JSON list of C-alpha atoms in Angstrom, two decimals:
[
{"chain": "A", "resi": 19, "resn": "LEU", "atom": "CA", "xyz": [21.37, -39.09, 5.80]},
{"chain": "A", "resi": 20, "resn": "GLY", "atom": "CA", "xyz": [23.68, -40.88, 3.58]},
{"chain": "A", "resi": 21, "resn": "CYS", "atom": "CA", "xyz": [22.33, -39.13, 0.52]},
{"chain": "A", "resi": 22, "resn": "ALA", "atom": "CA", "xyz": [23.61, -36.18, -1.54]},
{"chain": "A", "resi": 23, "resn": "THR", "atom": "CA", "xyz": [21.66, -32.54, -0.89]},
{"chain": "A", "resi": 24, "resn": "THR", "atom": "CA", "xyz": [21.72, -29.39, -2.59]},
{"chain": "A", "resi": 25, "resn": "THR", "atom": "CA", "xyz": [21.24, -26.32, -0.98]},
{"chain": "A", "resi": 26, "resn": "ILE", "atom": "CA", "xyz": [19.89, -23.30, -2.97]},
{"chain": "A", "resi": 27, "resn": "THR", "atom": "CA", "xyz": [20.49, -19.85, -1.12]},
{"chain": "A", "resi": 28, "resn": "SER", "atom": "CA", "xyz": [18.37, -16.96, -2.24]},
{"chain": "A", "resi": 29, "resn": "HIS", "atom": "CA", "xyz": [18.96, -12.94, -1.62]},
{"chain": "A", "resi": 30, "resn": "TYR", "atom": "CA", "xyz": [16.55, -13.18, 1.05]},
{"chain": "A", "resi": 31, "resn": "TYR", "atom": "CA", "xyz": [18.39, -15.54, 2.89]},
{"chain": "A", "resi": 32, "resn": "ASN", "atom": "CA", "xyz": [21.51, -13.60, 2.34]},
{"chain": "A", "resi": 33, "resn": "TYR", "atom": "CA", "xyz": [19.69, -10.46, 3.37]},
{"chain": "A", "resi": 34, "resn": "GLN", "atom": "CA", "xyz": [18.61, -12.12, 6.79]},
{"chain": "A", "resi": 35, "resn": "LEU", "atom": "CA", "xyz": [22.06, -13.19, 7.45]},
{"chain": "A", "resi": 36, "resn": "THR", "atom": "CA", "xyz": [23.56, -10.05, 7.34]},
{"chain": "A", "resi": 37, "resn": "HIS", "atom": "CA", "xyz": [20.50, -8.58, 9.10]},
{"chain": "A", "resi": 38, "resn": "ASP", "atom": "CA", "xyz": [20.20, -11.09, 12.14]},
{"chain": "A", "resi": 39, "resn": "ALA", "atom": "CA", "xyz": [24.58, -10.37, 11.98]},
{"chain": "A", "resi": 40, "resn": "SER", "atom": "CA", "xyz": [24.18, -6.53, 12.30]},
{"chain": "A", "resi": 41, "resn": "HIS", "atom": "CA", "xyz": [21.90, -6.98, 15.56]},
{"chain": "A", "resi": 42, "resn": "ALA", "atom": "CA", "xyz": [23.49, -9.33, 17.23]},
{"chain": "A", "resi": 43, "resn": "LEU", "atom": "CA", "xyz": [26.67, -7.36, 16.84]},
{"chain": "A", "resi": 44, "resn": "THR", "atom": "CA", "xyz": [25.12, -4.46, 18.15]},
{"chain": "A", "resi": 45, "resn": "PRO", "atom": "CA", "xyz": [24.94, -4.07, 21.83]},
{"chain": "A", "resi": 46, "resn": "MET", "atom": "CA", "xyz": [21.49, -3.50, 23.28]},
{"chain": "A", "resi": 47, "resn": "GLU", "atom": "CA", "xyz": [22.65, -0.36, 25.16]},
{"chain": "A", "resi": 48, "resn": "GLN", "atom": "CA", "xyz": [24.07, 1.16, 22.15]},
{"chain": "A", "resi": 49, "resn": "ASN", "atom": "CA", "xyz": [20.70, 0.86, 20.23]},
{"chain": "A", "resi": 50, "resn": "HIS", "atom": "CA", "xyz": [19.22, 2.70, 23.19]},
{"chain": "A", "resi": 51, "resn": "GLU", "atom": "CA", "xyz": [21.78, 5.23, 23.32]},
{"chain": "A", "resi": 52, "resn": "SER", "atom": "CA", "xyz": [21.28, 5.88, 19.70]},
{"chain": "A", "resi": 53, "resn": "ILE", "atom": "CA", "xyz": [17.55, 6.05, 20.04]},
{"chain": "A", "resi": 54, "resn": "GLN", "atom": "CA", "xyz": [18.34, 8.56, 22.73]},
{"chain": "A", "resi": 55, "resn": "ASN", "atom": "CA", "xyz": [20.44, 11.10, 20.59]},
{"chain": "A", "resi": 56, "resn": "LEU", "atom": "CA", "xyz": [18.26, 10.71, 17.58]},
{"chain": "A", "resi": 57, "resn": "LYS", "atom": "CA", "xyz": [15.47, 12.49, 19.65]},
{"chain": "A", "resi": 58, "resn": "GLU", "atom": "CA", "xyz": [17.85, 15.09, 20.83]},
{"chain": "A", "resi": 59, "resn": "LEU", "atom": "CA", "xyz": [18.94, 16.02, 17.54]},
{"chain": "A", "resi": 60, "resn": "TYR", "atom": "CA", "xyz": [15.78, 15.59, 15.96]},
{"chain": "A", "resi": 61, "resn": "PRO", "atom": "CA", "xyz": [13.00, 17.01, 18.26]},
{"chain": "A", "resi": 62, "resn": "HIS", "atom": "CA", "xyz": [10.30, 15.79, 15.97]},
{"chain": "A", "resi": 63, "resn": "TRP", "atom": "CA", "xyz": [11.39, 12.42, 15.45]},
{"chain": "A", "resi": 64, "resn": "ASN", "atom": "CA", "xyz": [8.74, 10.03, 17.42]},
{"chain": "A", "resi": 65, "resn": "GLN", "atom": "CA", "xyz": [5.81, 12.06, 16.12]},
{"chain": "A", "resi": 66, "resn": "ILE", "atom": "CA", "xyz": [6.95, 11.67, 12.26]},
{"chain": "A", "resi": 67, "resn": "ILE", "atom": "CA", "xyz": [7.72, 7.78, 13.21]},
{"chain": "A", "resi": 68, "resn": "VAL", "atom": "CA", "xyz": [3.88, 7.64, 14.67]},
{"chain": "A", "resi": 69, "resn": "LEU", "atom": "CA", "xyz": [2.37, 9.47, 11.96]},
{"chain": "A", "resi": 70, "resn": "THR", "atom": "CA", "xyz": [4.10, 7.28, 9.26]},
{"chain": "A", "resi": 71, "resn": "LYS", "atom": "CA", "xyz": [3.53, 4.37, 10.78]},
{"chain": "A", "resi": 72, "resn": "ILE", "atom": "CA", "xyz": [-0.34, 5.00, 10.40]},
{"chain": "A", "resi": 73, "resn": "TRP", "atom": "CA", "xyz": [-0.31, 5.81, 7.40]},
{"chain": "A", "resi": 74, "resn": "CYS", "atom": "CA", "xyz": [1.45, 2.68, 6.12]},
{"chain": "A", "resi": 75, "resn": "LEU", "atom": "CA", "xyz": [-0.85, 0.94, 8.15]},
{"chain": "A", "resi": 76, "resn": "GLN", "atom": "CA", "xyz": [-3.93, 2.38, 6.82]},
{"chain": "A", "resi": 77, "resn": "ARG", "atom": "CA", "xyz": [-2.47, 1.30, 3.14]},
{"chain": "A", "resi": 78, "resn": "GLY", "atom": "CA", "xyz": [-1.29, -2.10, 4.19]},
{"chain": "A", "resi": 79, "resn": "ILE", "atom": "CA", "xyz": [2.16, -1.99, 3.63]},
{"chain": "A", "resi": 80, "resn": "LEU", "atom": "CA", "xyz": [3.91, -3.13, 6.73]},
{"chain": "A", "resi": 81, "resn": "ASN", "atom": "CA", "xyz": [5.12, -5.97, 7.97]},
{"chain": "A", "resi": 82, "resn": "ARG", "atom": "CA", "xyz": [4.61, -8.61, 5.07]},
{"chain": "A", "resi": 83, "resn": "HIS", "atom": "CA", "xyz": [7.48, -10.64, 4.18]},
{"chain": "A", "resi": 84, "resn": "ASP", "atom": "CA", "xyz": [8.54, -8.76, 1.14]},
{"chain": "A", "resi": 85, "resn": "GLY", "atom": "CA", "xyz": [7.45, -5.41, 2.29]},
{"chain": "A", "resi": 86, "resn": "LEU", "atom": "CA", "xyz": [8.48, -2.61, 4.24]},
{"chain": "A", "resi": 87, "resn": "THR", "atom": "CA", "xyz": [9.00, -2.57, 7.93]},
{"chain": "A", "resi": 88, "resn": "MET", "atom": "CA", "xyz": [9.21, 0.49, 10.74]},
{"chain": "A", "resi": 89, "resn": "GLU", "atom": "CA", "xyz": [12.96, -0.30, 10.76]},
{"chain": "A", "resi": 90, "resn": "HIS", "atom": "CA", "xyz": [12.97, 0.28, 7.00]},
{"chain": "A", "resi": 91, "resn": "ILE", "atom": "CA", "xyz": [11.07, 3.43, 7.29]},
{"chain": "A", "resi": 92, "resn": "ALA", "atom": "CA", "xyz": [12.77, 4.84, 10.49]},
{"chain": "A", "resi": 93, "resn": "LEU", "atom": "CA", "xyz": [16.28, 4.19, 8.76]},
{"chain": "A", "resi": 94, "resn": "LEU", "atom": "CA", "xyz": [15.03, 5.88, 5.73]},
{"chain": "A", "resi": 95, "resn": "ILE", "atom": "CA", "xyz": [13.80, 9.18, 7.57]},
{"chain": "A", "resi": 96, "resn": "LEU", "atom": "CA", "xyz": [17.50, 9.00, 9.42]},
{"chain": "A", "resi": 97, "resn": "TYR", "atom": "CA", "xyz": [19.09, 9.15, 6.08]},
{"chain": "A", "resi": 98, "resn": "MET", "atom": "CA", "xyz": [17.40, 12.52, 5.11]},
{"chain": "A", "resi": 99, "resn": "TYR", "atom": "CA", "xyz": [18.39, 13.92, 7.74]},
{"chain": "A", "resi": 100, "resn": "ARG", "atom": "CA", "xyz": [21.89, 13.04, 7.29]},
{"chain": "A", "resi": 101, "resn": "THR", "atom": "CA", "xyz": [21.95, 13.75, 3.55]},
{"chain": "A", "resi": 102, "resn": "LYS", "atom": "CA", "xyz": [20.17, 17.14, 4.39]},
{"chain": "A", "resi": 103, "resn": "LEU", "atom": "CA", "xyz": [17.12, 16.29, 2.28]},
{"chain": "A", "resi": 104, "resn": "VAL", "atom": "CA", "xyz": [15.38, 17.43, 5.62]},
{"chain": "A", "resi": 105, "resn": "GLY", "atom": "CA", "xyz": [16.28, 19.67, 8.71]},
{"chain": "A", "resi": 106, "resn": "PRO", "atom": "CA", "xyz": [15.72, 19.36, 12.59]},
{"chain": "A", "resi": 107, "resn": "ARG", "atom": "CA", "xyz": [13.31, 22.54, 12.40]},
{"chain": "A", "resi": 108, "resn": "MET", "atom": "CA", "xyz": [11.00, 21.16, 9.56]},
{"chain": "A", "resi": 109, "resn": "GLY", "atom": "CA", "xyz": [7.90, 20.08, 10.97]},
{"chain": "A", "resi": 110, "resn": "PRO", "atom": "CA", "xyz": [6.44, 16.38, 10.87]},
{"chain": "A", "resi": 111, "resn": "PRO", "atom": "CA", "xyz": [4.26, 17.14, 7.58]},
{"chain": "A", "resi": 112, "resn": "GLN", "atom": "CA", "xyz": [7.03, 18.46, 5.98]},
{"chain": "A", "resi": 113, "resn": "VAL", "atom": "CA", "xyz": [9.36, 15.25, 6.68]},
{"chain": "A", "resi": 114, "resn": "MET", "atom": "CA", "xyz": [6.69, 12.74, 6.13]},
{"chain": "A", "resi": 115, "resn": "SER", "atom": "CA", "xyz": [6.13, 14.94, 2.29]},
{"chain": "A", "resi": 116, "resn": "ALA", "atom": "CA", "xyz": [9.61, 14.69, 1.91]},
{"chain": "A", "resi": 117, "resn": "LEU", "atom": "CA", "xyz": [9.60, 10.81, 2.88]},
{"chain": "A", "resi": 118, "resn": "PHE", "atom": "CA", "xyz": [7.12, 10.24, 0.55]},
{"chain": "A", "resi": 119, "resn": "LYS", "atom": "CA", "xyz": [8.91, 12.15, -2.40]},
{"chain": "A", "resi": 120, "resn": "LEU", "atom": "CA", "xyz": [12.14, 9.89, -1.61]},
{"chain": "A", "resi": 121, "resn": "LEU", "atom": "CA", "xyz": [9.87, 6.75, -2.10]},
{"chain": "A", "resi": 122, "resn": "ALA", "atom": "CA", "xyz": [7.81, 7.94, -5.12]},
{"chain": "A", "resi": 123, "resn": "ASP", "atom": "CA", "xyz": [10.53, 9.52, -7.25]},
{"chain": "A", "resi": 124, "resn": "THR", "atom": "CA", "xyz": [14.06, 7.48, -6.55]},
{"chain": "A", "resi": 125, "resn": "ASN", "atom": "CA", "xyz": [14.41, 4.73, -9.40]},
{"chain": "A", "resi": 126, "resn": "TRP", "atom": "CA", "xyz": [14.87, 2.14, -6.48]},
{"chain": "A", "resi": 127, "resn": "ILE", "atom": "CA", "xyz": [14.57, -0.75, -9.11]},
{"chain": "A", "resi": 128, "resn": "GLY", "atom": "CA", "xyz": [16.20, 0.44, -12.80]},
{"chain": "A", "resi": 129, "resn": "GLU", "atom": "CA", "xyz": [13.15, 1.08, -14.32]},
{"chain": "A", "resi": 130, "resn": "GLY", "atom": "CA", "xyz": [12.78, 4.56, -14.05]},
{"chain": "A", "resi": 131, "resn": "SER", "atom": "CA", "xyz": [9.73, 6.26, -12.20]},
{"chain": "A", "resi": 132, "resn": "ALA", "atom": "CA", "xyz": [7.27, 6.86, -15.22]},
{"chain": "A", "resi": 133, "resn": "VAL", "atom": "CA", "xyz": [8.26, 2.51, -16.18]},
{"chain": "A", "resi": 134, "resn": "ALA", "atom": "CA", "xyz": [6.97, 2.08, -12.40]},
{"chain": "A", "resi": 135, "resn": "LYS", "atom": "CA", "xyz": [3.72, 3.91, -13.03]},
{"chain": "A", "resi": 136, "resn": "ASP", "atom": "CA", "xyz": [2.83, 2.47, -16.11]},
{"chain": "A", "resi": 137, "resn": "ALA", "atom": "CA", "xyz": [3.67, -1.06, -14.89]},
{"chain": "A", "resi": 138, "resn": "VAL", "atom": "CA", "xyz": [0.90, -0.55, -12.22]},
{"chain": "A", "resi": 139, "resn": "ALA", "atom": "CA", "xyz": [-1.51, 1.52, -13.83]},
{"chain": "A", "resi": 140, "resn": "ASP", "atom": "CA", "xyz": [-3.96, -1.43, -14.52]},
{"chain": "A", "resi": 141, "resn": "GLU", "atom": "CA", "xyz": [-5.01, -2.40, -10.47]},
{"chain": "A", "resi": 142, "resn": "LYS", "atom": "CA", "xyz": [-5.45, -5.87, -12.15]},
{"chain": "A", "resi": 143, "resn": "ASN", "atom": "CA", "xyz": [-1.77, -6.53, -12.69]},
{"chain": "A", "resi": 144, "resn": "LEU", "atom": "CA", "xyz": [-0.95, -6.21, -9.34]},
{"chain": "A", "resi": 145, "resn": "ILE", "atom": "CA", "xyz": [-2.39, -8.34, -6.41]},
{"chain": "A", "resi": 146, "resn": "ARG", "atom": "CA", "xyz": [-1.68, -7.46, -2.87]},
{"chain": "A", "resi": 147, "resn": "LYS", "atom": "CA", "xyz": [-2.64, -10.70, -1.43]},
{"chain": "A", "resi": 148, "resn": "ALA", "atom": "CA", "xyz": [-1.79, -12.07, 2.62]},
{"chain": "A", "resi": 149, "resn": "PRO", "atom": "CA", "xyz": [1.04, -10.85, 4.54]},
{"chain": "A", "resi": 150, "resn": "SER", "atom": "CA", "xyz": [2.45, -14.01, 4.50]},
{"chain": "A", "resi": 151, "resn": "GLU", "atom": "CA", "xyz": [2.37, -13.87, 0.57]},
{"chain": "A", "resi": 152, "resn": "GLY", "atom": "CA", "xyz": [3.59, -10.58, -0.06]},
{"chain": "A", "resi": 153, "resn": "TYR", "atom": "CA", "xyz": [2.89, -8.78, -3.44]},
{"chain": "A", "resi": 154, "resn": "ARG", "atom": "CA", "xyz": [2.87, -10.49, -6.90]},
{"chain": "A", "resi": 155, "resn": "ASP", "atom": "CA", "xyz": [2.99, -8.65, -10.35]},
{"chain": "A", "resi": 156, "resn": "GLU", "atom": "CA", "xyz": [1.02, -10.41, -13.03]},
{"chain": "A", "resi": 157, "resn": "ASN", "atom": "CA", "xyz": [2.77, -8.67, -15.52]},
{"chain": "A", "resi": 158, "resn": "ASP", "atom": "CA", "xyz": [6.53, -8.62, -14.03]},
{"chain": "A", "resi": 159, "resn": "SER", "atom": "CA", "xyz": [8.58, -6.19, -16.33]},
{"chain": "A", "resi": 160, "resn": "ASN", "atom": "CA", "xyz": [11.78, -6.15, -14.24]},
{"chain": "A", "resi": 161, "resn": "THR", "atom": "CA", "xyz": [13.96, -8.50, -16.31]},
{"chain": "A", "resi": 162, "resn": "PRO", "atom": "CA", "xyz": [16.84, -7.76, -18.63]},
{"chain": "A", "resi": 163, "resn": "GLU", "atom": "CA", "xyz": [14.72, -9.09, -21.53]},
{"chain": "A", "resi": 164, "resn": "SER", "atom": "CA", "xyz": [12.24, -5.81, -20.74]},
{"chain": "A", "resi": 165, "resn": "GLY", "atom": "CA", "xyz": [14.75, -3.49, -22.45]},
{"chain": "A", "resi": 166, "resn": "GLN", "atom": "CA", "xyz": [13.73, -0.79, -19.99]},
{"chain": "A", "resi": 167, "resn": "ARG", "atom": "CA", "xyz": [16.21, -1.30, -17.48]},
{"chain": "A", "resi": 168, "resn": "THR", "atom": "CA", "xyz": [18.38, 1.98, -16.18]},
{"chain": "A", "resi": 169, "resn": "LYS", "atom": "CA", "xyz": [20.40, 2.52, -13.46]},
{"chain": "A", "resi": 170, "resn": "ARG", "atom": "CA", "xyz": [18.88, 2.12, -10.00]},
{"chain": "A", "resi": 171, "resn": "THR", "atom": "CA", "xyz": [19.10, 4.48, -7.67]},
{"chain": "A", "resi": 172, "resn": "VAL", "atom": "CA", "xyz": [21.82, 3.48, -4.49]},
{"chain": "A", "resi": 173, "resn": "LEU", "atom": "CA", "xyz": [21.49, 5.03, -1.54]},
{"chain": "A", "resi": 174, "resn": "VAL", "atom": "CA", "xyz": [24.11, 4.73, 1.11]},
{"chain": "A", "resi": 175, "resn": "MET", "atom": "CA", "xyz": [23.60, 5.82, 4.86]},
{"chain": "A", "resi": 176, "resn": "PRO", "atom": "CA", "xyz": [26.09, 8.24, 6.14]},
{"chain": "A", "resi": 177, "resn": "SER", "atom": "CA", "xyz": [28.49, 6.64, 8.82]},
{"chain": "A", "resi": 178, "resn": "GLU", "atom": "CA", "xyz": [27.19, 10.00, 11.10]},
{"chain": "A", "resi": 179, "resn": "GLU", "atom": "CA", "xyz": [25.86, 13.20, 11.28]},
{"chain": "A", "resi": 180, "resn": "GLY", "atom": "CA", "xyz": [27.77, 15.87, 9.29]},
{"chain": "A", "resi": 181, "resn": "LYS", "atom": "CA", "xyz": [29.39, 13.32, 7.30]},
{"chain": "A", "resi": 182, "resn": "SER", "atom": "CA", "xyz": [28.40, 13.02, 3.57]},
{"chain": "A", "resi": 183, "resn": "GLU", "atom": "CA", "xyz": [26.89, 10.22, 1.66]},
{"chain": "A", "resi": 184, "resn": "SER", "atom": "CA", "xyz": [30.30, 10.17, -0.98]},
{"chain": "A", "resi": 185, "resn": "GLN", "atom": "CA", "xyz": [32.78, 10.63, 2.44]},
{"chain": "A", "resi": 186, "resn": "THR", "atom": "CA", "xyz": [31.14, 7.67, 3.58]},
{"chain": "A", "resi": 187, "resn": "ILE", "atom": "CA", "xyz": [31.60, 5.61, 0.54]},
{"chain": "A", "resi": 188, "resn": "ALA", "atom": "CA", "xyz": [35.23, 6.54, 0.28]},
{"chain": "A", "resi": 189, "resn": "GLU", "atom": "CA", "xyz": [35.90, 5.04, 3.78]},
{"chain": "A", "resi": 190, "resn": "ALA", "atom": "CA", "xyz": [33.64, 2.14, 3.21]},
{"chain": "A", "resi": 191, "resn": "ARG", "atom": "CA", "xyz": [35.44, -0.76, 4.02]},
{"chain": "A", "resi": 192, "resn": "MET", "atom": "CA", "xyz": [33.49, -3.24, 1.45]},
{"chain": "A", "resi": 193, "resn": "ALA", "atom": "CA", "xyz": [33.70, -0.37, -0.97]},
{"chain": "A", "resi": 194, "resn": "ASN", "atom": "CA", "xyz": [37.35, -0.57, -0.55]},
{"chain": "A", "resi": 195, "resn": "ILE", "atom": "CA", "xyz": [37.69, -4.60, -0.80]},
{"chain": "A", "resi": 196, "resn": "TYR", "atom": "CA", "xyz": [35.50, -4.38, -3.90]},
{"chain": "A", "resi": 197, "resn": "ALA", "atom": "CA", "xyz": [38.09, -1.57, -5.60]},
{"chain": "A", "resi": 198, "resn": "LYS", "atom": "CA", "xyz": [41.53, -3.34, -4.50]},
{"chain": "A", "resi": 199, "resn": "GLN", "atom": "CA", "xyz": [39.64, -6.79, -5.96]},
{"chain": "A", "resi": 200, "resn": "THR", "atom": "CA", "xyz": [38.73, -5.20, -9.11]},
{"chain": "A", "resi": 201, "resn": "SER", "atom": "CA", "xyz": [41.95, -3.10, -9.81]},
{"chain": "A", "resi": 202, "resn": "THR", "atom": "CA", "xyz": [43.93, -6.47, -9.19]},
{"chain": "A", "resi": 203, "resn": "SER", "atom": "CA", "xyz": [42.64, -9.64, -10.19]},
{"chain": "A", "resi": 204, "resn": "PRO", "atom": "CA", "xyz": [38.73, -8.27, -12.06]},
{"chain": "A", "resi": 205, "resn": "LEU", "atom": "CA", "xyz": [36.64, -11.10, -12.96]},
{"chain": "A", "resi": 206, "resn": "THR", "atom": "CA", "xyz": [36.05, -9.85, -16.40]},
{"chain": "A", "resi": 207, "resn": "PRO", "atom": "CA", "xyz": [37.56, -7.03, -18.08]},
{"chain": "A", "resi": 208, "resn": "SER", "atom": "CA", "xyz": [34.04, -4.81, -17.72]},
{"chain": "A", "resi": 209, "resn": "ASP", "atom": "CA", "xyz": [33.91, -5.07, -14.35]},
{"chain": "A", "resi": 210, "resn": "PRO", "atom": "CA", "xyz": [32.28, -2.01, -12.61]},
{"chain": "A", "resi": 211, "resn": "LYS", "atom": "CA", "xyz": [35.01, -0.22, -10.88]},
{"chain": "A", "resi": 212, "resn": "THR", "atom": "CA", "xyz": [33.17, 0.64, -7.95]},
{"chain": "A", "resi": 213, "resn": "LEU", "atom": "CA", "xyz": [30.95, -1.44, -5.41]},
{"chain": "A", "resi": 214, "resn": "ARG", "atom": "CA", "xyz": [28.32, 1.05, -6.11]},
{"chain": "A", "resi": 215, "resn": "GLU", "atom": "CA", "xyz": [28.44, 1.06, -9.73]},
{"chain": "A", "resi": 216, "resn": "LEU", "atom": "CA", "xyz": [27.76, -2.68, -9.62]},
{"chain": "A", "resi": 217, "resn": "TYR", "atom": "CA", "xyz": [24.59, -2.08, -7.63]},
{"chain": "A", "resi": 218, "resn": "GLU", "atom": "CA", "xyz": [23.33, 0.31, -9.87]},
{"chain": "A", "resi": 219, "resn": "THR", "atom": "CA", "xyz": [24.18, -1.54, -12.86]},
{"chain": "A", "resi": 220, "resn": "SER", "atom": "CA", "xyz": [23.83, -5.37, -12.07]},
{"chain": "A", "resi": 221, "resn": "TYR", "atom": "CA", "xyz": [21.96, -5.91, -8.98]},
{"chain": "A", "resi": 222, "resn": "THR", "atom": "CA", "xyz": [18.22, -6.89, -10.60]},
{"chain": "A", "resi": 223, "resn": "LEU", "atom": "CA", "xyz": [16.36, -8.50, -7.10]},
{"chain": "A", "resi": 224, "resn": "GLY", "atom": "CA", "xyz": [15.10, -5.42, -5.46]},
{"chain": "A", "resi": 225, "resn": "PRO", "atom": "CA", "xyz": [16.02, -1.85, -4.28]},
{"chain": "A", "resi": 226, "resn": "VAL", "atom": "CA", "xyz": [19.19, -1.08, -2.66]},
{"chain": "A", "resi": 227, "resn": "PHE", "atom": "CA", "xyz": [19.75, 1.16, 0.88]},
{"chain": "A", "resi": 228, "resn": "LEU", "atom": "CA", "xyz": [23.08, 0.30, 2.11]},
{"chain": "A", "resi": 229, "resn": "ASP", "atom": "CA", "xyz": [24.64, 0.58, 5.39]},
{"chain": "A", "resi": 230, "resn": "SER", "atom": "CA", "xyz": [27.78, 2.90, 6.18]},
{"chain": "A", "resi": 231, "resn": "SER", "atom": "CA", "xyz": [29.92, -0.36, 5.50]},
{"chain": "A", "resi": 232, "resn": "MET", "atom": "CA", "xyz": [28.48, -0.83, 2.41]},
{"chain": "A", "resi": 233, "resn": "THR", "atom": "CA", "xyz": [27.82, -4.94, 3.57]},
{"chain": "A", "resi": 234, "resn": "HIS", "atom": "CA", "xyz": [24.11, -4.91, 4.52]},
{"chain": "A", "resi": 235, "resn": "ASN", "atom": "CA", "xyz": [21.03, -3.81, 2.03]},
{"chain": "A", "resi": 236, "resn": "PHE", "atom": "CA", "xyz": [18.69, -2.67, 4.53]},
{"chain": "A", "resi": 237, "resn": "LEU", "atom": "CA", "xyz": [15.72, -3.08, 2.13]},
{"chain": "A", "resi": 238, "resn": "GLY", "atom": "CA", "xyz": [17.12, -6.66, 0.95]},
{"chain": "A", "resi": 239, "resn": "GLN", "atom": "CA", "xyz": [13.94, -8.27, 1.80]},
{"chain": "A", "resi": 240, "resn": "VAL", "atom": "CA", "xyz": [11.57, -5.89, -0.12]},
{"chain": "A", "resi": 241, "resn": "SER", "atom": "CA", "xyz": [10.64, -6.88, -3.52]},
{"chain": "A", "resi": 242, "resn": "PRO", "atom": "CA", "xyz": [10.12, -5.14, -6.98]},
{"chain": "A", "resi": 243, "resn": "ALA", "atom": "CA", "xyz": [6.37, -5.61, -6.86]},
{"chain": "A", "resi": 244, "resn": "CYS", "atom": "CA", "xyz": [6.03, -3.98, -3.33]},
{"chain": "A", "resi": 245, "resn": "ILE", "atom": "CA", "xyz": [7.93, -0.91, -4.78]},
{"chain": "A", "resi": 246, "resn": "ARG", "atom": "CA", "xyz": [5.71, -0.86, -7.60]},
{"chain": "A", "resi": 247, "resn": "PHE", "atom": "CA", "xyz": [2.75, -1.07, -5.37]},
{"chain": "A", "resi": 248, "resn": "LEU", "atom": "CA", "xyz": [4.39, 2.02, -3.19]},
{"chain": "A", "resi": 249, "resn": "GLN", "atom": "CA", "xyz": [4.85, 4.60, -5.83]},
{"chain": "A", "resi": 250, "resn": "GLN", "atom": "CA", "xyz": [1.68, 3.81, -7.23]},
{"chain": "A", "resi": 251, "resn": "GLU", "atom": "CA", "xyz": [0.10, 4.45, -3.51]}
]
């Protein structure tokens, strides 16, 4: 009391705010209805979720403070269905194989798949700690000074079945706000023209998988070190 304080926010704090808001603004009845719709649209949904959960638990990659959760996994599976990477007639093993390929081959953190694999080639350099401590990379190369950065891959969840990723981006509220701002009053002459390009070139905190409004990053809590470990697995 009576003394000056400084509050420092982090990307995890910002992620948690948008995560809590997205859940608070979605009625429980709507969530239940959505789950029922998923089961009807994708007959093997429950089997895929259960098998993927078992695979993740066997490798200790679930529910760490900077790691994946089953919510993340379910959203990635839904993304694959909506973008036609997998189809409703595909069996659970085929969908799981496609999910592992997506996780392994996507350039999540702007290092390219070869660099990501090289970064964890020596297991001594990547320590998986207690769940409360997450992952720590002894030789973290995820810095701008490394000179190895490339455009990261940014995923955007299609807003509904039958709508493409590009259509969703064109209609996304946050993308349109950003485009309007950069066209009328850009901060610098070199501002990225689109919100997706901004994330691809300037975001350095971890993987990016945006909701259909491009407001919330589903993977905002996931660290680069976790992604490297996951791609090694």
